[in-house]
Amino acid sequence: MQTSGMANVGVYDSKDLAEIRSAVEAVCAELGIDRADQVNRERVASRVMRSWSLGRRTPLGLVQAGLEDAG
């Protein structure tokens, strides 16, 4: 997977953001988190973005990270 090369400084290109957003949406759908539930959506997004920054960038890896500690 090609990245922007800027992820290590917290900058994401549009493809990076699309992949992160897709994982967040998948996790939220799986957990039944509504769009209005910003607190829980931000928790999921934080876990997904942490995974991205650590190099776990496959779609499955991002979704797994979003599901961690979700129970």
Short mmCIF file of N, CA and C in Angstrom, two decimals:
data_model
loop_
_atom_site.label_atom_id
_atom_site.label_comp_id
_atom_site.label_asym_id
_atom_site.label_seq_id
_atom_site.Cartn_x
_atom_site.Cartn_y
_atom_site.Cartn_z
N MET A 1 0.84 -1.17 0.00
CA MET A 1 0.00 0.00 0.00
C MET A 1 0.89 1.23 0.00
N GLN A 2 0.68 2.09 -0.94
CA GLN A 2 1.44 3.33 -1.06
C GLN A 2 0.82 4.38 -0.14
N THR A 3 1.64 5.07 0.63
CA THR A 3 1.12 6.12 1.51
C THR A 3 1.68 7.46 1.08
N SER A 4 1.19 8.50 1.70
CA SER A 4 1.59 9.85 1.35
C SER A 4 3.03 10.15 1.73
N GLY A 5 3.59 9.36 2.63
CA GLY A 5 4.93 9.66 3.12
C GLY A 5 4.92 10.70 4.22
N MET A 6 3.75 11.23 4.51
CA MET A 6 3.63 12.27 5.52
C MET A 6 2.96 11.76 6.79
N ALA A 7 2.56 10.52 6.83
CA ALA A 7 1.81 9.99 7.97
C ALA A 7 2.59 10.10 9.26
N ASN A 8 3.91 10.07 9.17
CA ASN A 8 4.70 10.15 10.39
C ASN A 8 4.65 11.53 11.03
N VAL A 9 4.14 12.52 10.34
CA VAL A 9 3.99 13.85 10.92
C VAL A 9 2.52 14.22 11.11
N GLY A 10 1.63 13.24 10.99
CA GLY A 10 0.23 13.46 11.25
C GLY A 10 -0.54 14.08 10.10
N VAL A 11 0.01 14.02 8.90
CA VAL A 11 -0.67 14.55 7.73
C VAL A 11 -1.09 13.37 6.86
N TYR A 12 -2.35 13.37 6.44
CA TYR A 12 -2.88 12.28 5.65
C TYR A 12 -3.34 12.83 4.30
N ASP A 13 -3.06 12.08 3.24
CA ASP A 13 -3.58 12.51 1.94
C ASP A 13 -5.02 11.99 1.80
N SER A 14 -5.68 12.33 0.72
CA SER A 14 -7.09 11.99 0.57
C SER A 14 -7.32 10.48 0.53
N LYS A 15 -6.39 9.72 -0.04
CA LYS A 15 -6.53 8.26 -0.06
C LYS A 15 -6.39 7.69 1.35
N ASP A 16 -5.42 8.20 2.10
CA ASP A 16 -5.24 7.77 3.49
C ASP A 16 -6.52 8.01 4.27
N LEU A 17 -7.06 9.22 4.17
CA LEU A 17 -8.27 9.57 4.90
C LEU A 17 -9.45 8.71 4.48
N ALA A 18 -9.55 8.39 3.21
CA ALA A 18 -10.64 7.54 2.73
C ALA A 18 -10.55 6.15 3.35
N GLU A 19 -9.35 5.61 3.45
CA GLU A 19 -9.17 4.28 4.03
C GLU A 19 -9.47 4.30 5.53
N ILE A 20 -9.03 5.34 6.21
CA ILE A 20 -9.31 5.48 7.64
C ILE A 20 -10.81 5.63 7.85
N ARG A 21 -11.44 6.50 7.07
CA ARG A 21 -12.89 6.73 7.19
C ARG A 21 -13.67 5.45 6.93
N SER A 22 -13.25 4.69 5.94
CA SER A 22 -13.92 3.43 5.61
C SER A 22 -13.86 2.46 6.79
N ALA A 23 -12.71 2.37 7.43
CA ALA A 23 -12.56 1.48 8.59
C ALA A 23 -13.43 1.96 9.75
N VAL A 24 -13.43 3.26 9.99
CA VAL A 24 -14.24 3.81 11.08
C VAL A 24 -15.72 3.52 10.82
N GLU A 25 -16.17 3.73 9.59
CA GLU A 25 -17.58 3.47 9.26
C GLU A 25 -17.91 2.00 9.43
N ALA A 26 -17.01 1.11 9.03
CA ALA A 26 -17.25 -0.33 9.16
C ALA A 26 -17.37 -0.73 10.63
N VAL A 27 -16.48 -0.20 11.46
CA VAL A 27 -16.51 -0.52 12.89
C VAL A 27 -17.79 0.03 13.52
N CYS A 28 -18.12 1.26 13.21
CA CYS A 28 -19.33 1.87 13.78
C CYS A 28 -20.58 1.10 13.36
N ALA A 29 -20.63 0.67 12.13
CA ALA A 29 -21.77 -0.12 11.66
C ALA A 29 -21.83 -1.44 12.42
N GLU A 30 -20.71 -2.08 12.60
CA GLU A 30 -20.67 -3.37 13.31
C GLU A 30 -21.11 -3.21 14.76
N LEU A 31 -20.73 -2.11 15.39
CA LEU A 31 -21.05 -1.89 16.80
C LEU A 31 -22.38 -1.16 17.01
N GLY A 32 -23.02 -0.75 15.93
CA GLY A 32 -24.28 -0.04 16.05
C GLY A 32 -24.13 1.38 16.57
N ILE A 33 -22.99 2.01 16.26
CA ILE A 33 -22.75 3.38 16.71
C ILE A 33 -23.33 4.34 15.68
N ASP A 34 -24.30 5.11 16.10
CA ASP A 34 -25.00 6.06 15.24
C ASP A 34 -24.11 7.24 14.89
N ARG A 35 -24.38 7.88 13.76
CA ARG A 35 -23.62 9.06 13.35
C ARG A 35 -23.68 10.18 14.38
N ALA A 36 -24.74 10.27 15.13
CA ALA A 36 -24.90 11.32 16.13
C ALA A 36 -24.06 11.07 17.38
N ASP A 37 -23.57 9.86 17.56
CA ASP A 37 -22.79 9.49 18.74
C ASP A 37 -21.31 9.85 18.52
N GLN A 38 -21.03 11.12 18.59
CA GLN A 38 -19.68 11.61 18.29
C GLN A 38 -18.63 11.10 19.27
N VAL A 39 -18.98 10.92 20.53
CA VAL A 39 -18.01 10.46 21.53
C VAL A 39 -17.48 9.08 21.15
N ASN A 40 -18.37 8.15 20.88
CA ASN A 40 -17.92 6.80 20.55
C ASN A 40 -17.30 6.73 19.17
N ARG A 41 -17.79 7.52 18.22
CA ARG A 41 -17.16 7.56 16.90
C ARG A 41 -15.73 8.07 16.99
N GLU A 42 -15.50 9.06 17.85
CA GLU A 42 -14.14 9.59 18.02
C GLU A 42 -13.23 8.56 18.69
N ARG A 43 -13.77 7.77 19.59
CA ARG A 43 -12.97 6.70 20.21
C ARG A 43 -12.53 5.69 19.17
N VAL A 44 -13.47 5.29 18.32
CA VAL A 44 -13.15 4.35 17.24
C VAL A 44 -12.11 4.96 16.31
N ALA A 45 -12.34 6.20 15.90
CA ALA A 45 -11.41 6.87 14.99
C ALA A 45 -10.02 6.98 15.59
N SER A 46 -9.94 7.26 16.87
CA SER A 46 -8.65 7.36 17.54
C SER A 46 -7.89 6.04 17.47
N ARG A 47 -8.60 4.94 17.72
CA ARG A 47 -7.95 3.62 17.67
C ARG A 47 -7.49 3.30 16.25
N VAL A 48 -8.31 3.63 15.27
CA VAL A 48 -7.96 3.37 13.87
C VAL A 48 -6.75 4.21 13.48
N MET A 49 -6.75 5.47 13.84
CA MET A 49 -5.64 6.36 13.48
C MET A 49 -4.35 5.95 14.20
N ARG A 50 -4.46 5.46 15.42
CA ARG A 50 -3.27 4.96 16.13
C ARG A 50 -2.69 3.77 15.38
N SER A 51 -3.56 2.87 14.93
CA SER A 51 -3.11 1.72 14.15
C SER A 51 -2.39 2.18 12.89
N TRP A 52 -2.97 3.16 12.20
CA TRP A 52 -2.37 3.70 10.98
C TRP A 52 -0.98 4.23 11.28
N SER A 53 -0.86 4.99 12.36
CA SER A 53 0.44 5.60 12.68
C SER A 53 1.49 4.55 13.07
N LEU A 54 1.03 3.40 13.56
CA LEU A 54 1.95 2.32 13.93
C LEU A 54 2.28 1.40 12.76
N GLY A 55 1.66 1.67 11.59
CA GLY A 55 1.98 0.90 10.40
C GLY A 55 1.03 -0.24 10.09
N ARG A 56 0.02 -0.45 10.94
CA ARG A 56 -1.00 -1.48 10.68
C ARG A 56 -2.06 -0.84 9.80
N ARG A 57 -1.86 -0.92 8.49
CA ARG A 57 -2.68 -0.14 7.56
C ARG A 57 -3.54 -0.98 6.63
N THR A 58 -3.56 -2.28 6.79
CA THR A 58 -4.45 -3.07 5.95
C THR A 58 -5.88 -2.81 6.40
N PRO A 59 -6.85 -2.95 5.51
CA PRO A 59 -8.24 -2.73 5.94
C PRO A 59 -8.62 -3.58 7.15
N LEU A 60 -8.22 -4.84 7.16
CA LEU A 60 -8.54 -5.71 8.29
C LEU A 60 -7.85 -5.23 9.56
N GLY A 61 -6.59 -4.83 9.46
CA GLY A 61 -5.86 -4.32 10.62
C GLY A 61 -6.50 -3.08 11.20
N LEU A 62 -6.97 -2.20 10.33
CA LEU A 62 -7.61 -0.96 10.80
C LEU A 62 -8.93 -1.27 11.50
N VAL A 63 -9.72 -2.18 10.91
CA VAL A 63 -10.99 -2.55 11.53
C VAL A 63 -10.75 -3.25 12.86
N GLN A 64 -9.79 -4.16 12.91
CA GLN A 64 -9.48 -4.84 14.18
C GLN A 64 -9.09 -3.83 15.25
N ALA A 65 -8.29 -2.85 14.88
CA ALA A 65 -7.88 -1.81 15.84
C ALA A 65 -9.09 -1.03 16.32
N GLY A 66 -10.01 -0.73 15.42
CA GLY A 66 -11.21 0.00 15.81
C GLY A 66 -12.10 -0.77 16.75
N LEU A 67 -12.06 -2.10 16.66
CA LEU A 67 -12.88 -2.95 17.52
C LEU A 67 -12.24 -3.23 18.87
N GLU A 68 -10.95 -2.99 19.00
CA GLU A 68 -10.25 -3.26 20.27
C GLU A 68 -10.88 -2.45 21.40
N ASP A 69 -11.04 -3.09 22.53
CA ASP A 69 -11.60 -2.45 23.72
C ASP A 69 -13.00 -1.90 23.51
N ALA A 70 -13.69 -2.42 22.51
CA ALA A 70 -15.03 -1.91 22.22
C ALA A 70 -16.12 -2.59 23.05
N GLY A 71 -15.77 -3.69 23.70
CA GLY A 71 -16.78 -4.45 24.42
C GLY A 71 -17.18 -3.81 25.67
#
